[in-house]
mmCIF file of C-alpha atoms and ligand atoms in Angstrom:
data_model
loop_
_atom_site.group_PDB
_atom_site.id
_atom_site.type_symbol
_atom_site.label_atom_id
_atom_site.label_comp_id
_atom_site.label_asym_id
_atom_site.label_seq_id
_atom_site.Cartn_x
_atom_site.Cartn_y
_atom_site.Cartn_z
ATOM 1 C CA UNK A 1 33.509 3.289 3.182
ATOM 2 C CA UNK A 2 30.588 3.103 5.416
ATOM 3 C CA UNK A 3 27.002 3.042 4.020
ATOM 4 C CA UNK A 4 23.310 1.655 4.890
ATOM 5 C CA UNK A 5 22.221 -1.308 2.668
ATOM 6 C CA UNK A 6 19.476 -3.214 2.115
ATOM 7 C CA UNK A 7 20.680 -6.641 1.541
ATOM 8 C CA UNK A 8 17.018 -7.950 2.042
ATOM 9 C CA UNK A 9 13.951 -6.201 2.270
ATOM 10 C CA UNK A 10 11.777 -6.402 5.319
ATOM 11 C CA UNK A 11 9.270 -3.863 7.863
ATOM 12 C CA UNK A 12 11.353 -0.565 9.094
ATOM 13 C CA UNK A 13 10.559 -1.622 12.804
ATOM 14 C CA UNK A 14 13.310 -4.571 12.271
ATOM 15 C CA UNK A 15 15.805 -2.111 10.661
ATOM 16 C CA UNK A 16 16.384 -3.574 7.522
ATOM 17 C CA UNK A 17 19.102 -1.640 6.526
ATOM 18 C CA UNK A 18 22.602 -2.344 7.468
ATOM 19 C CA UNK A 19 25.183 -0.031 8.166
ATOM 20 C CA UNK A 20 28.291 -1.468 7.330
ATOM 21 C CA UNK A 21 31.919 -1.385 5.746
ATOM 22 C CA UNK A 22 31.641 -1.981 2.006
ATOM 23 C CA UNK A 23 33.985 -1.737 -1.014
ATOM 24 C CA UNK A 24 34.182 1.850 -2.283
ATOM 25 C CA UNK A 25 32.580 2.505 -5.383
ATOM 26 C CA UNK A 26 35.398 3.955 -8.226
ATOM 27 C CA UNK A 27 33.846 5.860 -11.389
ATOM 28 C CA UNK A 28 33.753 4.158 -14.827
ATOM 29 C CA UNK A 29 33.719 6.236 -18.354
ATOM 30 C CA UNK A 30 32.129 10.144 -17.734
ATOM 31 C CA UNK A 31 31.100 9.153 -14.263
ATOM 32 C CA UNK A 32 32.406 10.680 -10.859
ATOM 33 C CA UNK A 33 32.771 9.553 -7.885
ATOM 34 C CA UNK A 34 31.115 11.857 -5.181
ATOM 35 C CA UNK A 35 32.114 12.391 -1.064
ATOM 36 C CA UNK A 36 28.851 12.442 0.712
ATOM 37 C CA UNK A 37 27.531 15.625 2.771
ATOM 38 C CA UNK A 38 24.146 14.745 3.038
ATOM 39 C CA UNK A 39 21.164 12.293 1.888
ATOM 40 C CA UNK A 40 17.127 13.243 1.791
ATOM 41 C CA UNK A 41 15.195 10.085 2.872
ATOM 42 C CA UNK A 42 12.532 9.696 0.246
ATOM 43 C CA UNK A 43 8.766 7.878 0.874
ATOM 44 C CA UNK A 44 9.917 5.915 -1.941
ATOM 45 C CA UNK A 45 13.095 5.334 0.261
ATOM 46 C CA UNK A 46 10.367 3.204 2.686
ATOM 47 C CA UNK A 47 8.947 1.231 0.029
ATOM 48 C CA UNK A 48 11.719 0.032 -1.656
ATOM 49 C CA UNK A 49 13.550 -0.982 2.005
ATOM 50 C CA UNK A 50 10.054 -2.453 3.424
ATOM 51 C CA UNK A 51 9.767 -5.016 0.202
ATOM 52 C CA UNK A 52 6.357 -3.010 -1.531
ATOM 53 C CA UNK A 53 8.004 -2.988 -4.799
ATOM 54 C CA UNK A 54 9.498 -6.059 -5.052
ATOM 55 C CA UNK A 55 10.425 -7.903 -7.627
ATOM 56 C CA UNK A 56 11.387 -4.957 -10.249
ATOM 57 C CA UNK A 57 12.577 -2.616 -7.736
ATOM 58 C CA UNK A 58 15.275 -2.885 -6.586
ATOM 59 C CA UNK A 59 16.547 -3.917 -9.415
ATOM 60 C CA UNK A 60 18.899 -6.250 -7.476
ATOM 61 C CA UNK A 61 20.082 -7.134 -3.963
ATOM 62 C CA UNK A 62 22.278 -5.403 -2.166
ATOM 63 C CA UNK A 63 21.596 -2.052 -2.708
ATOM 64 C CA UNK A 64 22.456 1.369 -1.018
ATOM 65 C CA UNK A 65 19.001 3.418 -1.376
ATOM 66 C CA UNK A 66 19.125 7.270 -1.402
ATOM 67 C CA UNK A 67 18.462 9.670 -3.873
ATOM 68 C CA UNK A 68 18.716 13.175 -3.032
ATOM 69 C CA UNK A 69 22.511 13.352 -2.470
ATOM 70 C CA UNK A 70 24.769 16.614 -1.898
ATOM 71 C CA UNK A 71 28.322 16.193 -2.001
ATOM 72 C CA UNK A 72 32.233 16.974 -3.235
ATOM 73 C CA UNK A 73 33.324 15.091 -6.373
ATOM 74 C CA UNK A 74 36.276 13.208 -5.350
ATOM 75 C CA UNK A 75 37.717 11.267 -8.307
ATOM 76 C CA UNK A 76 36.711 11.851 -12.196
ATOM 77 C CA UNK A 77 35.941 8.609 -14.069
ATOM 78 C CA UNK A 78 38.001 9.103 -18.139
ATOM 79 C CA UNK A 79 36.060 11.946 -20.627
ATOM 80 C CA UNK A 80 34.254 13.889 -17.601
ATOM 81 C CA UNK A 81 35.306 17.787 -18.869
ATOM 82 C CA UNK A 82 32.379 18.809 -17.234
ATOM 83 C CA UNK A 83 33.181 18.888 -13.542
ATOM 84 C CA UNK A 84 36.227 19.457 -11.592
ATOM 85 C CA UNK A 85 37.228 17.563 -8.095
ATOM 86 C CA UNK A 86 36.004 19.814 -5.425
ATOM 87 C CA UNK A 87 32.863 20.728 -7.337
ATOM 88 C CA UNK A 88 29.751 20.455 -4.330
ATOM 89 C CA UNK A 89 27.156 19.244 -6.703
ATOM 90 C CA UNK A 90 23.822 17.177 -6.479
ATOM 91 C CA UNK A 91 22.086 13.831 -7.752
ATOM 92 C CA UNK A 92 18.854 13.580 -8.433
ATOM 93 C CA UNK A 93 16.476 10.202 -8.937
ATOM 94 C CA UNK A 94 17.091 9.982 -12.416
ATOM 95 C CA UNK A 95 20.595 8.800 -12.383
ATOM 96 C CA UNK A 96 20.848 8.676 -16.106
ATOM 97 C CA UNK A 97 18.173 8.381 -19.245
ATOM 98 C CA UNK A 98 19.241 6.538 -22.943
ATOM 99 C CA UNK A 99 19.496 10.823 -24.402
ATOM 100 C CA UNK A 100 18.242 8.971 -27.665
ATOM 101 C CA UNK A 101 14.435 7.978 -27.158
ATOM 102 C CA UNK A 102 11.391 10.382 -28.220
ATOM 103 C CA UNK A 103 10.814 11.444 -24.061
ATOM 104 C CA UNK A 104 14.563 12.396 -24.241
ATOM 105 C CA UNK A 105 14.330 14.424 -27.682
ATOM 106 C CA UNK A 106 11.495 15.958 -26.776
ATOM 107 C CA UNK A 107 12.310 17.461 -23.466
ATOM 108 C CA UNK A 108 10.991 14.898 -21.101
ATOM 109 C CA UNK A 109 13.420 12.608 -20.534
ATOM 110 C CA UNK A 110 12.591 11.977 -16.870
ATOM 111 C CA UNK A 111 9.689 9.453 -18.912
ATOM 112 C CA UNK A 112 12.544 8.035 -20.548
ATOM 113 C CA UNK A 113 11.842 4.266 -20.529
ATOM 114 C CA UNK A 114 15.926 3.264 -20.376
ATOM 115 C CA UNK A 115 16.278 5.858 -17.111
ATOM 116 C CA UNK A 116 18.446 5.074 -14.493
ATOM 117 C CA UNK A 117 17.267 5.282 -10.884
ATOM 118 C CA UNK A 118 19.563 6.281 -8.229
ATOM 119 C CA UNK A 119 19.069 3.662 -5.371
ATOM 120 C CA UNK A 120 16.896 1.821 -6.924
ATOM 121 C CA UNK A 121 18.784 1.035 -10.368
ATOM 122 C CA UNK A 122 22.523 1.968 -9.379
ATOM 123 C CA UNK A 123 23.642 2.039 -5.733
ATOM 124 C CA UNK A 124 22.462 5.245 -3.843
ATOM 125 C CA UNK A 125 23.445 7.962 -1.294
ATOM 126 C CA UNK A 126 23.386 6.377 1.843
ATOM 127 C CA UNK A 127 26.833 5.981 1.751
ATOM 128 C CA UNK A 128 29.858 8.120 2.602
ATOM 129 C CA UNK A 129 30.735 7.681 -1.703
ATOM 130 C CA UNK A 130 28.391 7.506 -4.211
ATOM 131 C CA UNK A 131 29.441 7.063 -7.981
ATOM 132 C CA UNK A 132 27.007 9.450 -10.552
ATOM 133 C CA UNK A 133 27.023 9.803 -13.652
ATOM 134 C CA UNK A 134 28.467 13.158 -14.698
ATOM 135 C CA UNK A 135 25.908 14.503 -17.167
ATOM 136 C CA UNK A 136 23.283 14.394 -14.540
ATOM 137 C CA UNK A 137 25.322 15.872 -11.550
ATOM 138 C CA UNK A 138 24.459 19.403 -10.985
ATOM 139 C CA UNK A 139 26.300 22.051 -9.422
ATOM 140 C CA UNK A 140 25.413 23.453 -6.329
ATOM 141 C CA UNK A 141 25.371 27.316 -5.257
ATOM 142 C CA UNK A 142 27.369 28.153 -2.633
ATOM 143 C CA UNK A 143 24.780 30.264 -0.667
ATOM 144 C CA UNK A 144 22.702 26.492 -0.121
ATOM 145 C CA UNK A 145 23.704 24.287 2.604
ATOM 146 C CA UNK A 146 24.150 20.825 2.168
ATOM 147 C CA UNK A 147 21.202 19.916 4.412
ATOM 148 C CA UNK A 148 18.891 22.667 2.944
ATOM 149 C CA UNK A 149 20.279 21.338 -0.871
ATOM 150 C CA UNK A 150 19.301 17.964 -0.502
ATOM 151 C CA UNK A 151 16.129 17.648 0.109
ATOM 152 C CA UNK A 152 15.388 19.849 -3.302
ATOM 153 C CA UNK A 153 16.942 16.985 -5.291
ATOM 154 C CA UNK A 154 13.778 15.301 -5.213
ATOM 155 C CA UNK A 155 10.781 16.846 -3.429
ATOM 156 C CA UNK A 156 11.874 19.949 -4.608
ATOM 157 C CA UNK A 157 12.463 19.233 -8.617
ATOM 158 C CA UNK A 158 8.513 17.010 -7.665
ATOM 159 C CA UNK A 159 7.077 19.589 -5.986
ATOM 160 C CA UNK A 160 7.533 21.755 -8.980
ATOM 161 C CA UNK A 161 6.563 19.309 -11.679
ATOM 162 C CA UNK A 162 3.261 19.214 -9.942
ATOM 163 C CA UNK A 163 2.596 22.797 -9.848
ATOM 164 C CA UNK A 164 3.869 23.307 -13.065
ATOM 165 C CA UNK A 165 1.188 20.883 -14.262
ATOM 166 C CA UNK A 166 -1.576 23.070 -11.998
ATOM 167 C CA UNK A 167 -1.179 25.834 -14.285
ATOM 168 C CA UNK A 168 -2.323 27.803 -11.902
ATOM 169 C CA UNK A 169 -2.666 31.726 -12.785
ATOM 170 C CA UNK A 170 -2.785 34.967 -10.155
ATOM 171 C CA UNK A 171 -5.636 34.967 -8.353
ATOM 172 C CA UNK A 172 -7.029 31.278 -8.929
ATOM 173 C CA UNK A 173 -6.710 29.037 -5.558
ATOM 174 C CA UNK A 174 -5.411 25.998 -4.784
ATOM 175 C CA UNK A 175 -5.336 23.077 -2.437
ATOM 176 C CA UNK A 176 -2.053 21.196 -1.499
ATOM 177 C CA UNK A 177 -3.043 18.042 0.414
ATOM 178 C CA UNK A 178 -0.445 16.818 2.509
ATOM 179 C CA UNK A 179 2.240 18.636 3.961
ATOM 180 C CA UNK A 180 5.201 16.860 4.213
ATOM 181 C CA UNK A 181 8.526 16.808 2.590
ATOM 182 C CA UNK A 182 7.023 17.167 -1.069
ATOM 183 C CA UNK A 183 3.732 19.419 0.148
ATOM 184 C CA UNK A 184 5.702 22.070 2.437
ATOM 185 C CA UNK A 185 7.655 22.991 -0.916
ATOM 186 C CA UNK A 186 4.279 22.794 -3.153
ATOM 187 C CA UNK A 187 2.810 24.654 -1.223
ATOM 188 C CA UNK A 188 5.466 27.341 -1.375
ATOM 189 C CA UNK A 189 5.899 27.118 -5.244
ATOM 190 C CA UNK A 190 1.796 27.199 -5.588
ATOM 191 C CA UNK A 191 2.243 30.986 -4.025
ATOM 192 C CA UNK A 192 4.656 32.131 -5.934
ATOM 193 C CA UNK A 193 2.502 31.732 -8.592
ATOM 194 C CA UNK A 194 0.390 34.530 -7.320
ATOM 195 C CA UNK A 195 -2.359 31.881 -6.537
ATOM 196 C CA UNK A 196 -4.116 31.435 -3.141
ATOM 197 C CA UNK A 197 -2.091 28.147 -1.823
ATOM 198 C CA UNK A 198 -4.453 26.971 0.916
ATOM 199 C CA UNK A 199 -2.832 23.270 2.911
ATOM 200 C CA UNK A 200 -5.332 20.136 3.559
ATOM 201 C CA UNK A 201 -3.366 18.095 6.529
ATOM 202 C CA UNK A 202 -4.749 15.793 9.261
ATOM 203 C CA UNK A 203 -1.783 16.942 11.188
ATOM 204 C CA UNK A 204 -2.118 19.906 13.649
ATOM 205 C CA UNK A 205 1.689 20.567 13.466
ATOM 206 C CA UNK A 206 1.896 20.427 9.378
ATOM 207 C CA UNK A 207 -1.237 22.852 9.560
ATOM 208 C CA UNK A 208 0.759 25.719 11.744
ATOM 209 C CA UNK A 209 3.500 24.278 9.434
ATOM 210 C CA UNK A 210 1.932 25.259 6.138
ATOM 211 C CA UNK A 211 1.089 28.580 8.000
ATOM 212 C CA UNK A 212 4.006 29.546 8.604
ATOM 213 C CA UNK A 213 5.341 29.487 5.189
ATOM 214 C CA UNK A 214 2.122 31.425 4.039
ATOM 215 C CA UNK A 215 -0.467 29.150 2.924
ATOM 216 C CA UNK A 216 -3.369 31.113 2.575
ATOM 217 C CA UNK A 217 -5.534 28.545 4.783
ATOM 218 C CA UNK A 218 -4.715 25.561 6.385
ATOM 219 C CA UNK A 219 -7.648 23.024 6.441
ATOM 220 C CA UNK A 220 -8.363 19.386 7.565
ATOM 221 C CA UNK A 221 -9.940 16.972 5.277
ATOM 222 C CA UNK A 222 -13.395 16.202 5.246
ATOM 223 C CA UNK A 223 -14.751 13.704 8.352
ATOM 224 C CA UNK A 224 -11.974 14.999 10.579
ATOM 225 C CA UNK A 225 -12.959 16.446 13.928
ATOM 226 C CA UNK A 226 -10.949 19.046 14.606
ATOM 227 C CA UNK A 227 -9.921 22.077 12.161
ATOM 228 C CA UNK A 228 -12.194 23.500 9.460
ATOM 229 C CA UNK A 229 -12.670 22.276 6.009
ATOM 230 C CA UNK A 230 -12.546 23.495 2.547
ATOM 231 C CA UNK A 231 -15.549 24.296 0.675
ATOM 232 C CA UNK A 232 -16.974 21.818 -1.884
ATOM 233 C CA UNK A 233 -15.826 23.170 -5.396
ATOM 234 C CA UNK A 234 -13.701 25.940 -4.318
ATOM 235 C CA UNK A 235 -10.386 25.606 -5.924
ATOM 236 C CA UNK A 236 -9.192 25.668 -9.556
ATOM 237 C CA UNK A 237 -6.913 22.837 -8.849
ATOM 238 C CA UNK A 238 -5.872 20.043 -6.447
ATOM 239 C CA UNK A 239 -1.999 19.051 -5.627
ATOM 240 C CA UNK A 240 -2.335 15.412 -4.028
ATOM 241 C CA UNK A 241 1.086 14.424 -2.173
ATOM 242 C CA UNK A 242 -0.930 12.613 0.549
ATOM 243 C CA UNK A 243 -0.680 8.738 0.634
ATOM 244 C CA UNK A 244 -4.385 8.042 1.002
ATOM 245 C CA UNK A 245 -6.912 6.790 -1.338
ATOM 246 C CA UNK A 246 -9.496 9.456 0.722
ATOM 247 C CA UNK A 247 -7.158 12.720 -0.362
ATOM 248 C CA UNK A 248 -8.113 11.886 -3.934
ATOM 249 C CA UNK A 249 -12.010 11.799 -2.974
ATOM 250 C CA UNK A 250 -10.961 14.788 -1.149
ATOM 251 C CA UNK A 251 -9.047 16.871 -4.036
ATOM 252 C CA UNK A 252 -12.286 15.916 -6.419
ATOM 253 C CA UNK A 253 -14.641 16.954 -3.988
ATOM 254 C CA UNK A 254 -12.846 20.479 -3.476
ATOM 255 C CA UNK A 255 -12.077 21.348 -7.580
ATOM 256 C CA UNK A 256 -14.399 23.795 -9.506
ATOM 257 C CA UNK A 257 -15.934 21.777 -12.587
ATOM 258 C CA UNK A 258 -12.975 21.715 -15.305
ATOM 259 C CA UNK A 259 -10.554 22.008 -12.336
ATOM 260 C CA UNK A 260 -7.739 20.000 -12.078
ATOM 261 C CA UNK A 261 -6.087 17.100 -9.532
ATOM 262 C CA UNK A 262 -2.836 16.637 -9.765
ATOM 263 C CA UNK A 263 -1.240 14.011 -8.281
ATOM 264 C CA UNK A 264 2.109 12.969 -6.928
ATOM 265 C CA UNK A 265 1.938 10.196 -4.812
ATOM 266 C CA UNK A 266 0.439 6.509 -6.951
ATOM 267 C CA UNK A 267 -3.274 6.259 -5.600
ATOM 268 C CA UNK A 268 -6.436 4.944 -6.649
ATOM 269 C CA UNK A 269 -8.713 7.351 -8.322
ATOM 270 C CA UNK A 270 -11.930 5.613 -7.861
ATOM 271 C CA UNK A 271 -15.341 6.157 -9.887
ATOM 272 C CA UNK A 272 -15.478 9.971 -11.079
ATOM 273 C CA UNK A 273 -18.411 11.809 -12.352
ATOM 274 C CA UNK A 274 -17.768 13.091 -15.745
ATOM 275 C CA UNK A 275 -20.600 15.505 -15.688
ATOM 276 C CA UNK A 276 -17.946 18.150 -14.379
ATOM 277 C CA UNK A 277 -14.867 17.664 -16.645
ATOM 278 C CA UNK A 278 -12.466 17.316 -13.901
ATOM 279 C CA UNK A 279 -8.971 16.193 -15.154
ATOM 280 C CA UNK A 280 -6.923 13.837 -13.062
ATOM 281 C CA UNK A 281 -3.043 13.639 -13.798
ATOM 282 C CA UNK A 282 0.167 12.136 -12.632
ATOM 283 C CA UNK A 283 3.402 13.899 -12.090
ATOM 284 C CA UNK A 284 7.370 12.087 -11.912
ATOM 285 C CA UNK A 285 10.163 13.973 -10.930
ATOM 286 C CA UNK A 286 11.576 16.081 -13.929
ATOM 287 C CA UNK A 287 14.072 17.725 -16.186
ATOM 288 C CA UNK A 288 17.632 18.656 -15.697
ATOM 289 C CA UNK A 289 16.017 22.024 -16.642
ATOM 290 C CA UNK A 290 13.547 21.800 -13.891
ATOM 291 C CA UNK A 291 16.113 20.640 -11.169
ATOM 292 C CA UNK A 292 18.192 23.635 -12.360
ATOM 293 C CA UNK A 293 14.847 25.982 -11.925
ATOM 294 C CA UNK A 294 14.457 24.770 -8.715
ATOM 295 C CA UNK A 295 18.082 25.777 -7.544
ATOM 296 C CA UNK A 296 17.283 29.294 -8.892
ATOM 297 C CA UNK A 297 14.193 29.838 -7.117
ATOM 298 C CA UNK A 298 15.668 28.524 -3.746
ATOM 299 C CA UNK A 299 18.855 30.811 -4.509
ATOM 300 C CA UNK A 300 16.710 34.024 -4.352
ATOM 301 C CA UNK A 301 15.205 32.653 -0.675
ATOM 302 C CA UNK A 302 12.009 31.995 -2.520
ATOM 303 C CA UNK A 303 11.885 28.783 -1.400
ATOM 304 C CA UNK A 304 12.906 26.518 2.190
ATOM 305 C CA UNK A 305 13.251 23.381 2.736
ATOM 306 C CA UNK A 306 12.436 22.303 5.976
ATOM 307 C CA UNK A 307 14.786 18.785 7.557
ATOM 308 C CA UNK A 308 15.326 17.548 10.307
ATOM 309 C CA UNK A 309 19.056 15.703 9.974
ATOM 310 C CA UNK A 310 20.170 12.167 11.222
ATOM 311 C CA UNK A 311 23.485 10.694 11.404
ATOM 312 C CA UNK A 312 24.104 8.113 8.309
ATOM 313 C CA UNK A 313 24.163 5.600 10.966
ATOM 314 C CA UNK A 314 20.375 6.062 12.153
ATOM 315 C CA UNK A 315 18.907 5.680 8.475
ATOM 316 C CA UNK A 316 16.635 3.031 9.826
ATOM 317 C CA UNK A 317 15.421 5.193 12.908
ATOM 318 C CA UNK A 318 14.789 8.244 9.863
ATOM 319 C CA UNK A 319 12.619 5.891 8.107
ATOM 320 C CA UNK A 320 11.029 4.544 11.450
ATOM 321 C CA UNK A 321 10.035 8.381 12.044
ATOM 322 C CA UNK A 322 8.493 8.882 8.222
ATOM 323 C CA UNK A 323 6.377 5.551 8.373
ATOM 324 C CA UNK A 324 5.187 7.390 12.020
ATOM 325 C CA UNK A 325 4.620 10.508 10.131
ATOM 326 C CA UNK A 326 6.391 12.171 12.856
ATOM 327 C CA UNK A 327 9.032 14.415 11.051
ATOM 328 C CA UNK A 328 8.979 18.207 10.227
ATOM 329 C CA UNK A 329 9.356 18.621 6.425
ATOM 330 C CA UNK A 330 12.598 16.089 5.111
ATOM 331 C CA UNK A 331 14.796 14.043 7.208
ATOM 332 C CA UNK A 332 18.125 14.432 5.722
ATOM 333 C CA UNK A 333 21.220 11.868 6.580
ATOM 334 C CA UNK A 334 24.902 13.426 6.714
ATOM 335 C CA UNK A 335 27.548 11.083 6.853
ATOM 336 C CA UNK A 336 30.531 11.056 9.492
ATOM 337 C CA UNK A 337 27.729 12.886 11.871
HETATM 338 ZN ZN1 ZN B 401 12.299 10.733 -3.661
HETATM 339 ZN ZN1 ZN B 402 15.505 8.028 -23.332
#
């Protein structure tokens, strides 16, 4: 099979990953092995490829990355009863977790400490075959494309982790700062709510972006020249999926006293005043539960996903475009393209 690996780690600009012919991948005790349709390329994707995280992640070289797969299981590993070859079904990040721990018990096992990681842990979607484990694939809806499907496998099942943790009520606003593959489906989720979802982007384009899938407002942050800016203490809560240190002084500044931040991208929180009782929190991924809420809410057209597909082959020119913060929602891979 064919498939884009990172046998060493290294900038995007020299293209890292390699697309080449590799051994295909058969499926061991209640695992499957699953034809590719498509692949979301993940921020985390860029990090993990450029070297950021190294030494613990990868865990080891080579690796395919890729964690937001759609595709047709093709071969059933011994005791799967759960799927049938044929099945179109999804992977999330969290390949697998230990089912035995107190975050597993206790319905959290995305926090499970023994988790798997898909592309990061176990070999990933870039590929034309990806083995998963069978307890964590998850059927997909026919009315869903592949393309559209993917890219809910992980900013999707984030995206709603994050507003989840909002707690947002009717009426209360809310500010999603950055609107990209994670924000443009926060921000959608934030509405549906029945709160006022209002965007924070330097972009221009994810600004008409955000309006166009109804954000109430869509604002630029503080210092920038060009588009208005929210009001100091005006939302109930903050939804940070912007990689800059500034969108965190930015989602403080905007919260009511007692408000919330909420954030989904690792960033320094810097010196905060507790005179207000603002809460700061982090959000990872989520549930089988969750990624099975997510489905349903993207099922009843609630919810798009906006991508912008590449052929397998260009998965270095995909990531080349996310580092330049020049793609429209999620760039999505599809094999054989
Ligand atoms: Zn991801
Ligand atoms: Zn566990």
């Amino acid at each position: 099979m064919y498939a884009a690996v990172l046998r060493a780690p290294g900038p995007i600009e020299r293209q890292p990953l390699d697309y080449s012919e590799v051994p295909e991948p058969a499926p061991g005790p209640g695992e499957v092995s699953i034809s590719v349709l498509a692949c979301g390329v993940c921020r985390s994707n860029l990090h993990m490829v450029e070297g950021d995280w190294m030494p613990n992640t990868p865990a080891s070289l080579p690796i395919i990355p890729g964690h937001e797969v759609i595709g047709r299981v093709k071969a059933l590993g011994p005791g799967v009863s759960n799927l049938a070859i044929g099945d179109r079904v999804g992977v999330q990040p969290i390949w697998s977790t230990c089912g035995q721990c107190e975050h597993c018990i206790g319905g959290h096992e995305h926090r499970c400490r023994r988790r798997q990681i898909t592309g990061e842990t176990r070999d990933g979607g870039y590929a034309e075959v990806i083995v998963a484990h069978a307890a964590f694939a998850c059927k997909i809806p026919d009315s869903l494309s592949d393309t559209e499907a993917a890219p809910l496998f992980c900013p999707g099942i984030t995206a709603y982790g994050a507003v989840k943790k909002a707690m947002l009520r009717p009426g209360q606003s809310v500010a999603v700062l950055g609107i990209g593959g994670v924000g443009h489906l926060a921000l959608q989720m934030a509405a549906l709510t029945g709160a006022n979802a209002n965007a924070v982007s330097r972009s221009p384009e994810a600004r008409t972006l955000a309006e166009q899938l109804g954000a109430r407002g869509a604002y630029a942050p503080a210092g920038n020249d060009h588009g208005y800016v929210l009001r100091d203490g005006s939302q109930d809560a903050a939804i940070v999926f912007a990689p800059s240190d500034q969108a965190v002084a930015e989602a403080l500044r905007v919260i009511k006293p007692g408000g919330r931040v909420v954030l989904g991208v690792a960033q320094s929180v810097g010196a905060m005043d507790i005179g207000d009782e603002k809460t700061v929190l982090g959000t990872v991924l989520g549930t089988r539960q969750d990624m099975a809420d997510v489905l349903g809410l993207a099922v009843d057209g609630k919810l798009h996903a906006v991508h912008q597909d590449f052929p397998l082959s260009q998965a270095n020119q995909a990531l080349q475009q996310l580092k330049a913060g020049k793609l429209r929602g999620r760039a999505v891979l599809v094999p054989g393209a």
